[in-house]
Amino acid sequence: MGPIEPPHGHSAKVQPTPRGIVTWHAEALDAAT
């Protein structure tokens, strides 16, 4: 897997902070489930 990148739709919600990364990642996992 390449570098972790937020979906285009979630890119706006992503912030340059660990918390932001976890937020979009959690949403991505929830959506993938």
Coordinates of C-alpha atoms in Angstrom, one line a residue:
M1 CA 0.0 0.0 0.0
G2 CA 1.2 3.5 -0.8
P3 CA 1.3 6.6 1.4
I4 CA -1.9 7.2 3.4
E5 CA -4.0 9.7 1.5
P6 CA -7.5 10.9 2.4
P7 CA -10.3 10.4 -0.1
H8 CA -11.1 13.4 -2.4
G9 CA -14.4 13.9 -0.6
H10 CA -12.8 13.9 2.8
S11 CA -9.7 15.9 1.9
A12 CA -11.5 19.0 2.9
K13 CA -12.0 17.6 6.4
V14 CA -8.4 16.4 6.8
Q15 CA -6.0 18.6 8.8
P16 CA -2.2 18.5 9.1
T17 CA -2.5 17.0 12.6
P18 CA -2.5 13.4 13.9
R19 CA -6.0 13.9 15.1
G20 CA -7.2 14.9 11.7
I21 CA -5.5 11.9 10.1
V22 CA -7.2 9.5 12.6
T23 CA -10.5 11.2 12.0
W24 CA -10.5 10.7 8.2
H25 CA -9.0 7.2 8.6
A26 CA -11.7 6.2 11.1
E27 CA -14.4 7.5 8.6
A28 CA -12.7 5.6 5.7
L29 CA -12.7 2.4 7.7
D30 CA -16.3 2.9 8.8
A31 CA -17.4 3.5 5.2
A32 CA -15.4 0.5 3.9
T33 CA -17.1 -1.8 6.5

